[in-house]
Coordinates of C-alpha atoms and ligand atoms in Angstrom, one line a residue:
M1 CA 99.2 134.4 65.3
S2 CA 97.1 135.9 68.1
I3 CA 98.1 138.8 70.1
Q4 CA 99.1 136.7 72.9
E5 CA 101.1 134.4 70.7
E6 CA 102.9 137.4 69.3
N7 CA 103.6 138.8 72.8
I8 CA 105.1 135.3 73.8
A9 CA 107.1 135.0 70.7
R10 CA 108.5 138.5 71.3
L11 CA 109.5 137.6 74.9
V12 CA 111.1 134.4 73.7
E13 CA 113.2 136.5 71.1
R14 CA 114.2 139.2 73.7
R15 CA 115.3 136.5 76.1
A16 CA 117.4 134.7 73.5
A17 CA 118.9 138.2 72.5
A18 CA 119.7 139.0 76.0
R19 CA 121.3 135.6 76.5
E20 CA 123.7 136.5 73.6
G21 CA 125.2 139.3 75.7
G22 CA 127.6 141.4 73.4
G23 CA 127.0 139.0 70.5
A24 CA 128.5 135.9 68.9
K25 CA 131.8 137.6 68.0
R26 CA 132.5 138.8 71.4
I27 CA 131.6 135.4 72.9
D28 CA 133.9 133.8 70.5
A29 CA 136.7 136.4 71.5
Q30 CA 136.0 135.4 75.2
H31 CA 136.4 131.7 74.4
A32 CA 139.5 132.3 72.4
K33 CA 141.1 133.7 75.6
G34 CA 140.3 130.5 77.4
K35 CA 137.5 132.1 79.2
L36 CA 133.8 131.3 79.7
T37 CA 130.9 133.5 79.5
A38 CA 129.0 134.8 82.5
R39 CA 126.1 132.4 81.7
E40 CA 128.3 129.5 81.2
R41 CA 129.9 130.3 84.7
L42 CA 126.7 130.5 86.5
A43 CA 125.5 127.2 84.8
L44 CA 128.3 125.4 86.4
L45 CA 128.0 127.3 89.8
L46 CA 124.3 126.6 90.4
D47 CA 122.4 123.3 90.5
E48 CA 120.9 122.6 87.2
G49 CA 117.6 124.2 86.3
S50 CA 117.8 126.3 89.6
F51 CA 118.7 129.7 88.1
E52 CA 116.2 132.5 88.5
E53 CA 117.2 135.5 86.6
Y54 CA 116.3 139.0 87.4
D55 CA 116.6 142.3 85.4
M56 CA 117.4 140.6 82.1
F57 CA 116.0 143.6 80.2
V58 CA 117.6 146.4 82.1
Q59 CA 119.7 148.8 79.9
H60 CA 122.0 151.6 80.6
R61 CA 120.8 155.2 80.7
C62 CA 124.1 156.8 79.5
T63 CA 123.9 159.2 76.5
N64 CA 127.6 160.2 76.5
F65 CA 130.1 159.2 73.8
G66 CA 127.5 157.6 71.6
M67 CA 126.4 155.3 74.2
E68 CA 122.7 156.2 73.4
K69 CA 123.2 154.1 70.2
Q70 CA 124.6 151.0 72.0
H71 CA 122.2 149.0 74.0
F72 CA 122.4 145.5 75.2
D73 CA 119.7 143.8 77.4
G74 CA 121.0 143.1 80.8
D75 CA 123.8 145.6 80.5
G76 CA 126.8 143.6 81.2
V77 CA 125.9 141.6 84.3
V78 CA 123.7 138.5 84.8
T79 CA 122.0 138.5 88.3
G80 CA 119.6 136.5 90.1
C81 CA 119.5 133.4 92.5
G82 CA 119.5 129.7 92.5
T83 CA 120.8 126.8 94.6
V84 CA 124.0 125.2 95.3
D85 CA 123.5 121.6 96.7
G86 CA 119.9 122.6 97.2
R87 CA 120.6 125.7 99.3
L88 CA 119.6 129.2 98.1
V89 CA 122.6 131.4 96.8
Y90 CA 122.3 134.9 95.3
V91 CA 124.6 135.5 92.4
F92 CA 125.9 138.1 89.9
A93 CA 128.3 137.4 87.0
Q94 CA 129.8 140.2 85.0
D95 CA 129.7 139.8 81.2
F96 CA 132.8 140.9 79.6
T97 CA 131.2 140.7 76.1
V98 CA 129.1 143.8 77.0
S99 CA 131.3 146.9 77.1
G100 CA 134.1 144.8 78.8
G101 CA 131.9 144.0 81.8
S102 CA 132.4 147.5 82.9
L103 CA 130.3 148.9 85.7
S104 CA 127.5 151.4 84.8
K105 CA 125.0 152.8 87.2
T106 CA 122.3 150.4 86.1
M107 CA 124.9 147.3 86.4
S108 CA 125.5 148.5 89.9
E109 CA 121.6 148.7 90.6
K110 CA 121.3 145.1 89.3
I111 CA 124.0 143.9 91.6
C112 CA 122.7 145.9 94.6
K113 CA 119.3 144.4 94.0
V114 CA 120.6 140.9 94.6
M115 CA 122.9 142.0 97.4
D116 CA 119.8 143.4 99.2
L117 CA 117.9 140.2 98.6
A118 CA 120.7 138.0 99.8
L119 CA 121.0 140.1 103.1
R120 CA 117.1 140.2 103.5
N121 CA 116.8 136.5 102.9
G122 CA 119.9 135.4 104.7
A123 CA 121.5 133.7 101.8
P124 CA 125.3 133.8 100.6
L125 CA 126.3 136.1 97.8
V126 CA 128.5 134.9 95.2
G127 CA 129.9 137.5 92.6
L128 CA 131.8 136.4 89.5
N129 CA 134.0 139.4 88.4
D130 CA 135.2 139.9 84.9
S131 CA 135.3 143.6 84.2
G132 CA 137.2 146.6 82.8
G133 CA 136.3 148.7 85.8
A134 CA 134.1 151.8 85.9
R135 CA 132.3 152.3 82.7
I136 CA 134.3 155.2 81.5
Q137 CA 131.6 156.9 79.5
E138 CA 129.5 157.2 82.7
G139 CA 132.0 159.1 84.8
I140 CA 130.9 159.9 88.3
D141 CA 127.8 157.7 88.0
A142 CA 129.9 154.6 87.7
L143 CA 131.8 155.5 90.8
A144 CA 128.5 156.1 92.7
G145 CA 127.6 152.7 91.6
Y146 CA 130.8 151.3 93.2
G147 CA 130.0 153.0 96.3
E148 CA 126.6 151.5 96.6
I149 CA 128.2 148.1 96.2
F150 CA 131.0 148.6 98.6
E151 CA 128.5 149.9 101.3
R152 CA 126.3 146.7 100.9
N153 CA 129.5 144.5 101.1
I154 CA 130.2 146.2 104.4
L155 CA 126.7 145.9 105.7
S156 CA 126.5 142.2 104.7
S157 CA 129.8 141.4 106.4
G158 CA 129.4 139.0 109.2
V159 CA 125.6 138.5 108.3
I160 CA 125.8 136.4 105.1
P161 CA 128.8 134.7 103.6
Q162 CA 130.2 136.7 100.6
V163 CA 132.5 135.0 98.0
S164 CA 134.2 136.7 95.0
G165 CA 135.4 134.7 92.0
I166 CA 137.8 136.7 89.8
F167 CA 137.7 135.4 86.3
G168 CA 139.2 138.2 84.3
P169 CA 140.3 141.7 85.0
C170 CA 139.4 143.4 88.3
A171 CA 141.3 146.6 88.4
G172 CA 141.2 150.1 89.9
G173 CA 138.8 150.7 92.7
A174 CA 136.8 147.8 91.7
V175 CA 139.2 145.4 93.6
Y176 CA 137.8 146.8 96.8
S177 CA 134.4 144.8 96.5
P178 CA 136.2 141.5 96.5
A179 CA 138.5 142.8 99.2
L180 CA 135.6 143.4 101.5
T181 CA 134.1 140.0 100.9
D182 CA 135.0 136.9 102.9
F183 CA 136.8 135.0 100.3
T184 CA 138.4 135.7 97.0
L185 CA 139.2 133.1 94.5
M186 CA 141.3 133.9 91.3
V187 CA 141.7 131.8 88.2
K188 CA 145.4 131.4 87.1
N189 CA 146.6 133.1 84.0
T190 CA 143.3 134.9 83.2
A191 CA 142.4 136.7 86.3
Y192 CA 144.3 139.7 87.6
M193 CA 143.7 142.4 90.3
F194 CA 145.6 145.6 90.9
L195 CA 144.8 149.2 91.9
T196 CA 146.9 150.6 89.1
G197 CA 147.9 148.7 85.9
P198 CA 151.4 148.1 84.5
A199 CA 151.3 151.3 82.3
V200 CA 150.7 153.6 85.3
V201 CA 153.2 151.6 87.4
K202 CA 155.8 152.3 84.8
S203 CA 155.0 156.0 84.5
V204 CA 155.0 156.6 88.3
T205 CA 157.8 154.4 89.6
G206 CA 159.7 153.3 86.6
E207 CA 159.1 149.8 87.3
T208 CA 158.5 147.4 84.4
V209 CA 156.1 144.7 85.3
D210 CA 153.3 142.7 83.4
Q211 CA 149.8 142.1 84.5
E212 CA 150.6 138.7 85.6
Q213 CA 153.6 139.7 87.9
L214 CA 151.7 142.6 89.3
G215 CA 148.4 141.0 90.2
G216 CA 148.0 137.5 88.9
A217 CA 146.5 134.6 90.8
S218 CA 149.7 133.2 91.9
V219 CA 151.0 136.6 93.1
H220 CA 147.8 137.3 95.2
A221 CA 147.6 133.7 96.5
S222 CA 151.2 133.5 97.6
K223 CA 152.5 137.0 98.2
S224 CA 149.9 139.4 99.1
G225 CA 147.2 137.0 100.5
V226 CA 144.5 139.0 98.6
A227 CA 143.3 135.7 97.1
H228 CA 142.4 132.8 99.3
F229 CA 142.3 130.4 96.5
A230 CA 144.0 130.2 93.0
A231 CA 142.3 127.8 90.6
P232 CA 144.1 126.3 87.6
T233 CA 141.0 126.6 85.5
E234 CA 137.6 128.3 85.7
Q235 CA 135.8 124.9 86.1
E236 CA 138.0 124.1 89.2
G237 CA 137.5 127.5 90.5
I238 CA 133.8 127.1 90.4
A239 CA 133.9 123.6 92.0
T240 CA 135.9 125.1 94.8
I241 CA 133.3 127.9 95.4
R242 CA 130.7 125.1 95.5
E243 CA 132.7 123.1 98.0
L244 CA 133.5 126.2 100.1
L245 CA 129.7 127.0 100.4
S246 CA 129.2 123.4 101.7
Y247 CA 131.0 124.2 104.9
L248 CA 129.2 127.5 105.5
P249 CA 125.9 128.4 107.1
S250 CA 123.6 130.5 105.0
N251 CA 123.8 133.4 107.4
N252 CA 125.0 134.1 110.9
M253 CA 121.9 133.1 112.6
E254 CA 122.2 129.5 111.3
E255 CA 124.6 126.6 111.8
A256 CA 126.6 125.2 109.0
P257 CA 124.8 122.1 107.4
R258 CA 125.7 118.9 109.2
T259 CA 126.3 116.0 106.9
E260 CA 126.2 112.2 107.5
C261 CA 129.4 111.0 108.7
N262 CA 130.7 107.5 107.4
D263 CA 134.1 107.9 109.0
P264 CA 134.0 106.1 112.3
V265 CA 134.0 108.7 115.1
G266 CA 136.1 106.4 117.3
R267 CA 138.7 105.8 114.7
V268 CA 142.1 105.8 116.3
D269 CA 145.4 106.3 114.3
D270 CA 148.4 104.6 115.9
A271 CA 150.7 106.5 113.4
L272 CA 150.0 109.7 115.4
N273 CA 151.6 108.1 118.5
A274 CA 154.9 108.1 116.6
I275 CA 154.7 111.4 114.5
I276 CA 156.6 113.7 116.9
P277 CA 160.4 113.2 116.4
D278 CA 162.7 112.7 119.3
N279 CA 164.7 115.7 118.4
P280 CA 162.7 118.8 119.2
N281 CA 164.3 120.7 116.4
K282 CA 163.0 118.2 113.8
A283 CA 160.1 119.1 111.8
Y284 CA 157.0 116.9 110.8
D285 CA 154.1 117.6 108.6
M286 CA 150.9 119.0 110.2
Y287 CA 148.9 118.1 107.2
T288 CA 149.3 114.5 108.3
V289 CA 147.8 115.2 111.7
I290 CA 144.9 117.1 110.2
G291 CA 144.3 114.5 107.6
S292 CA 144.2 111.9 110.2
I293 CA 141.7 113.4 112.5
V294 CA 139.1 115.0 110.2
D295 CA 136.3 113.0 108.5
N296 CA 137.7 111.0 105.5
G297 CA 140.8 113.3 105.5
R298 CA 138.9 115.8 103.7
F299 CA 140.3 119.5 104.2
L300 CA 139.4 122.5 102.2
E301 CA 142.5 124.6 102.7
V302 CA 142.2 128.4 102.6
H303 CA 145.3 130.5 101.7
R304 CA 147.3 127.3 100.9
D305 CA 150.2 129.1 99.5
F306 CA 150.2 132.2 101.7
A307 CA 152.0 132.2 105.0
R308 CA 152.5 128.4 105.0
N309 CA 153.8 128.4 108.4
I310 CA 150.3 128.4 109.5
I311 CA 147.4 126.3 108.1
V312 CA 143.8 127.2 108.0
G313 CA 140.8 125.7 106.4
F314 CA 137.6 123.7 106.7
A315 CA 136.9 120.2 107.5
R316 CA 134.2 118.2 109.2
M317 CA 134.3 116.1 112.4
N318 CA 131.4 113.8 112.8
G319 CA 129.8 115.6 110.0
R320 CA 129.9 119.1 111.6
S321 CA 131.8 121.8 110.0
V322 CA 135.0 123.0 111.8
G323 CA 137.5 125.7 111.1
V324 CA 141.1 124.3 111.6
V325 CA 144.0 126.5 112.5
A326 CA 147.3 124.8 112.9
N327 CA 151.0 125.7 113.2
Q328 CA 153.0 124.0 110.5
P329 CA 156.3 122.8 111.9
N330 CA 157.5 122.1 108.2
V331 CA 157.8 125.7 107.3
L332 CA 159.7 128.2 109.3
A333 CA 159.4 125.8 112.3
G334 CA 155.8 126.8 112.5
V335 CA 156.8 130.3 113.9
L336 CA 154.1 133.0 114.0
D337 CA 155.0 136.0 111.8
I338 CA 153.0 139.0 110.4
N339 CA 151.4 137.2 107.6
A340 CA 150.6 134.0 109.5
S341 CA 149.0 136.2 112.1
R342 CA 147.0 138.2 109.6
K343 CA 146.0 135.0 107.9
A344 CA 144.8 133.0 110.8
A345 CA 143.1 136.1 112.4
R346 CA 140.9 136.8 109.3
F347 CA 139.9 133.0 109.3
V348 CA 139.3 132.7 113.1
R349 CA 137.0 135.9 112.8
F350 CA 135.1 134.4 109.7
C351 CA 134.4 131.2 111.7
D352 CA 133.3 132.9 114.8
A353 CA 131.0 135.4 112.8
F354 CA 129.4 132.2 111.3
N355 CA 129.1 129.8 114.1
I356 CA 131.9 127.5 112.9
P357 CA 133.7 125.7 115.8
L358 CA 137.4 126.1 116.0
V359 CA 139.8 123.4 116.3
T360 CA 143.4 124.6 116.9
L361 CA 146.5 122.5 116.7
V362 CA 149.5 124.0 118.4
D363 CA 153.2 123.5 117.8
V364 CA 154.7 127.0 117.9
P365 CA 158.1 128.0 118.9
G366 CA 157.1 131.6 119.3
F367 CA 157.1 134.9 117.1
L368 CA 159.6 135.3 114.4
P369 CA 162.3 138.0 115.8
G370 CA 164.0 140.5 113.8
T371 CA 163.9 144.0 112.5
Q372 CA 161.8 143.1 109.4
Q373 CA 159.2 141.9 111.6
E374 CA 159.2 144.6 114.1
Y375 CA 159.3 147.4 111.5
G376 CA 156.5 145.6 109.8
A377 CA 154.4 145.8 113.1
I378 CA 154.5 142.2 114.2
I379 CA 153.2 143.8 117.6
T380 CA 150.0 145.0 115.9
N381 CA 149.6 142.1 113.5
G382 CA 150.3 139.4 116.1
A383 CA 147.7 141.2 118.4
K384 CA 145.1 140.7 115.5
L385 CA 145.3 136.9 116.1
L386 CA 145.3 137.2 119.8
Y387 CA 142.3 139.5 119.6
A388 CA 140.5 137.1 117.1
F389 CA 140.7 134.1 119.4
G390 CA 140.1 136.1 122.6
E391 CA 136.7 137.4 121.3
A392 CA 135.8 134.1 119.6
T393 CA 132.6 132.7 121.2
V394 CA 132.2 129.7 119.0
P395 CA 133.1 126.2 120.6
R396 CA 136.9 126.0 120.7
V397 CA 139.0 122.8 121.1
T398 CA 142.8 123.3 121.3
V399 CA 145.4 120.5 121.2
T400 CA 148.9 121.3 121.9
L401 CA 151.1 118.8 120.2
R402 CA 154.7 119.8 120.9
K403 CA 156.0 123.4 121.5
S404 CA 153.8 126.2 122.9
Y405 CA 156.0 128.9 124.0
G406 CA 155.8 132.4 125.3
G407 CA 153.4 134.9 123.7
A408 CA 152.6 132.5 121.0
H409 CA 151.3 130.0 123.6
I410 CA 148.8 132.5 124.6
V411 CA 147.7 133.7 121.1
M412 CA 147.0 130.1 120.1
S413 CA 143.6 129.8 121.8
C414 CA 144.9 129.1 125.3
K415 CA 142.6 128.5 128.3
Q416 CA 142.9 132.2 129.4
L417 CA 141.5 133.4 126.1
R418 CA 138.3 131.6 127.0
G419 CA 139.4 128.4 125.2
D420 CA 136.8 125.7 126.1
I421 CA 138.7 122.5 126.0
N422 CA 142.3 122.5 126.0
Y423 CA 144.2 119.1 125.4
A424 CA 147.9 118.2 125.2
W425 CA 149.8 115.5 123.8
P426 CA 152.4 113.9 126.2
S427 CA 155.1 115.5 124.0
A428 CA 153.7 119.0 124.7
N429 CA 156.2 121.5 126.0
I430 CA 154.4 124.5 127.4
A431 CA 156.9 127.2 128.7
V432 CA 158.0 130.8 128.4
M433 CA 160.6 129.9 126.1
G434 CA 162.7 126.9 124.7
A435 CA 165.4 125.3 127.0
D436 CA 168.4 126.8 125.2
G437 CA 167.1 130.3 125.3
A438 CA 166.0 129.9 128.9
V439 CA 169.4 128.7 130.1
N440 CA 171.3 131.4 128.3
V441 CA 169.3 134.1 130.0
L442 CA 169.2 132.5 133.5
Y443 CA 172.8 131.2 133.6
A444 CA 174.8 133.5 131.3
K445 CA 176.8 134.8 134.3
D446 CA 177.6 131.5 135.7
I447 CA 178.7 130.3 132.3
K448 CA 181.0 133.4 131.8
A449 CA 182.5 132.9 135.2
D450 CA 183.5 129.4 134.7
P451 CA 184.4 129.1 131.0
E452 CA 186.2 125.7 131.6
H453 CA 182.9 124.1 132.7
A454 CA 180.7 126.1 130.5
D455 CA 179.2 123.1 128.4
E456 CA 178.8 121.2 131.7
I457 CA 176.7 124.0 133.3
F458 CA 174.7 124.7 130.4
E459 CA 173.8 121.0 129.8
A460 CA 173.0 120.5 133.6
K461 CA 170.8 123.6 133.7
K462 CA 169.1 122.7 130.4
K463 CA 168.2 119.2 131.8
E464 CA 166.8 120.8 134.9
Y465 CA 164.7 123.2 132.7
E466 CA 163.6 120.4 130.4
D467 CA 162.6 118.1 133.5
L468 CA 160.6 120.9 134.8
F469 CA 158.9 122.3 131.6
S470 CA 159.4 119.9 128.7
N471 CA 156.1 118.1 129.3
P472 CA 152.6 119.1 129.8
Y473 CA 152.2 118.2 133.4
Q474 CA 152.9 121.5 135.0
A475 CA 150.1 123.1 132.8
A476 CA 147.8 120.1 133.6
Q477 CA 148.5 120.4 137.3
K478 CA 147.2 124.0 137.3
G479 CA 144.2 123.2 135.0
Y480 CA 145.5 125.1 132.1
I481 CA 145.3 121.9 130.2
D482 CA 142.1 120.0 130.7
D483 CA 143.6 116.6 129.8
I484 CA 146.7 115.0 128.4
I485 CA 145.6 112.6 125.7
E486 CA 147.2 109.8 123.6
P487 CA 147.8 111.2 120.1
R488 CA 146.1 108.2 118.5
N489 CA 142.9 109.2 120.2
T490 CA 142.8 112.8 119.0
R491 CA 140.0 112.5 116.5
F492 CA 137.7 110.7 119.1
R493 CA 138.5 113.4 121.9
I494 CA 138.0 116.3 119.7
I495 CA 134.7 115.1 118.3
R496 CA 133.5 114.3 122.0
A497 CA 134.5 117.8 123.1
L498 CA 132.7 119.3 120.1
E499 CA 129.5 117.3 120.9
Q500 CA 129.7 118.6 124.5
L501 CA 130.2 122.2 123.3
S502 CA 127.4 122.1 120.7
G503 CA 125.1 124.1 123.0
K504 CA 127.6 126.6 124.0
R505 CA 126.3 130.2 124.6
Q506 CA 128.7 132.9 125.3
S507 CA 128.6 136.6 124.5
L508 CA 130.6 139.8 124.8
P509 CA 130.1 142.9 126.7
P510 CA 127.7 145.2 124.9
K511 CA 129.5 147.6 122.6
K512 CA 129.0 149.5 119.4
H513 CA 131.7 147.5 117.8
D514 CA 135.3 146.4 118.9
N515 CA 138.4 148.2 118.0
L516 CA 140.5 145.4 116.6
P517 CA 144.1 146.3 116.3
L518 CA 144.3 147.0 112.4
Ligands
LIG1 C1 133.9 151.2 79.1 C2 135.3 149.4 78.3 C3 135.8 149.6 79.6 C4 135.6 150.5 80.5 C5 136.8 148.0 78.4 N1 135.8 148.5 77.7 N2 136.9 148.5 79.6 N3 134.1 150.3 78.1 N4 134.5 151.3 80.1 N5 136.2 150.6 81.6 C6 135.2 148.0 76.4 C7 136.3 148.2 75.3 O1 136.1 149.5 74.8 C8 135.9 147.0 74.3 O2 134.6 147.5 73.8 C9 135.4 146.0 75.4 O3 135.1 146.5 76.4 C10 136.5 145.0 75.4 O4 137.7 145.7 75.8 P1 139.2 145.2 75.1 O5 140.0 146.3 75.5 O6 139.0 145.1 73.6 O7 139.5 144.0 75.8 P2 141.0 143.5 76.3 O8 142.0 143.7 75.1 O9 140.7 142.2 76.8 O10 141.4 144.5 77.4 C11 140.6 144.4 78.6 C12 141.1 145.6 79.5 C13 141.0 146.9 78.8 C14 142.5 145.3 80.1 C15 140.2 145.5 80.7 O11 139.7 147.0 78.1 C16 141.2 148.1 79.7 O12 142.3 148.4 80.0 N6 140.1 148.8 79.9 C17 140.1 149.9 80.9 C18 140.5 149.7 82.1 C19 140.3 150.9 83.0 O13 141.2 151.8 83.1 N7 139.2 150.9 83.6 C20 138.8 152.0 84.6 C21 139.5 151.8 85.9 S1 139.2 153.0 86.9 P3 134.2 146.9 72.3 O14 132.8 147.6 72.0 O15 135.3 147.1 71.4 O16 133.8 145.4 72.5 C22 137.9 152.4 88.0 C23 137.5 153.2 89.0 C24 136.7 152.4 89.9 O17 137.6 151.4 87.6 C25 136.5 153.1 91.3 C26 135.8 152.5 92.3 C27 136.0 153.2 93.6

């Protein structure tokens, strides 16, 4: 064997060893838990043959607790870049088979290297987390490593899309990297996120809770809102990440990729003309409206199980990515509460940062009243959504389907918040409040003074109020609504508005940064 052949043989051997991670036994243990390895996950995420790996031979430098005798090439994380649908993406995937994927200083250096490359080259970063947290043997060095990662998450925010997949444990301060990214996806039954684990919870508060109840995917996808997506399997989770990326631009200077649209732009849907019930207190399903107007009915919902009274997600209209924000009359009558406001505000800000036009569908009876909401700061949280729409400079098309009352009317991308094109259906009802509430305020004294005719007075005044406000014409007369459209034409009208707005240029006054009500 020549020296060159020996060199190459050694490289092949080292590569093969590095690809084994923590070894066959630990890989088997990973599989036995129903989990894939870091490399198997990346193989599913990236286009075949596109993965370019970096730092395969990096080893930790720790000499504490016998660590000087334990070295694995790659040190518990696989990093590099590849493509998703032909577009460049930087990736890291923690390898639980090496020291439980725990974060060493060298692991953080590997992760930071791809984070820096992603930012410099304007490409999304996808991190697949599966880790026991800070590598205990490294002490403060591991913490410093987290700090380096967090800072890069923050600097990259609003510049490149950042997506976190949680495929195993993600505990302690480690949770803050995903929390700083744009989207977090968790896999059901195998992923969990919490600041303090069940044992610490028990000792501090006395509460008995298991990992799943404390920080499993279902909990974070439905109760806390920490997770934007909960996937039944790792394969489905990775497919969702790929689909999500397809709607996003690579960075904040680009537009999302436009795809060919085989769904006729002029497609009308007569069913929409009949979807609003005659009884204003009756609900209908906003998913039907969304499914009817977007290309091929395809909608990637974000936060599907959290704050279901508002719907947010990505779709395409004539091949162009749009962010859809829609009240859901089917859940809590579509009222805005703390969680709905937070959920939609975050989504609107993401779309605005990444040049994705916003389509807003309004049917909102107002903000949810009550002490629970007031004590929880509905004022501050509602203001987040108001702020998010008010500062958004991407094209904005809003359609009011039915109710649009009070403060909630303003919040939902009204004209005065620089909404670009605001349409209403003939069933729209834009007012300070609903008829019952208004009559009770305005005519309480008259009704009290004449109890015998209370019902008559109430009904007569209610009719007067409804005739005046229970239609979109007053708003249209004043130009607050640009046009009243037939529901069946909604797809066509939104697409035409978006085409018109595609060259929109609007900016904010110069400032260091805003002071969003947090
Ligand atoms: C070093 C670790 C480790 C860690 C796991 N391992 N966590 N090594 N540092 N943090 C090692 C184990 O020793 C074991 O090594 C291998 O990884 C697999 O771990 P197991 O315990 O066998 O796996 P499992 O039963 O699946 O349990 C997984 C686990 C548990 C729940 C994650 O390992 C665990 O509780 N780890 C500690 C979690 C923790 O407290 N982390 C620190 C949090 S504080 P061998 O050689 O046997 O394969 C923190 C601060 C961050 O992260 C602050 C940022 C601001």
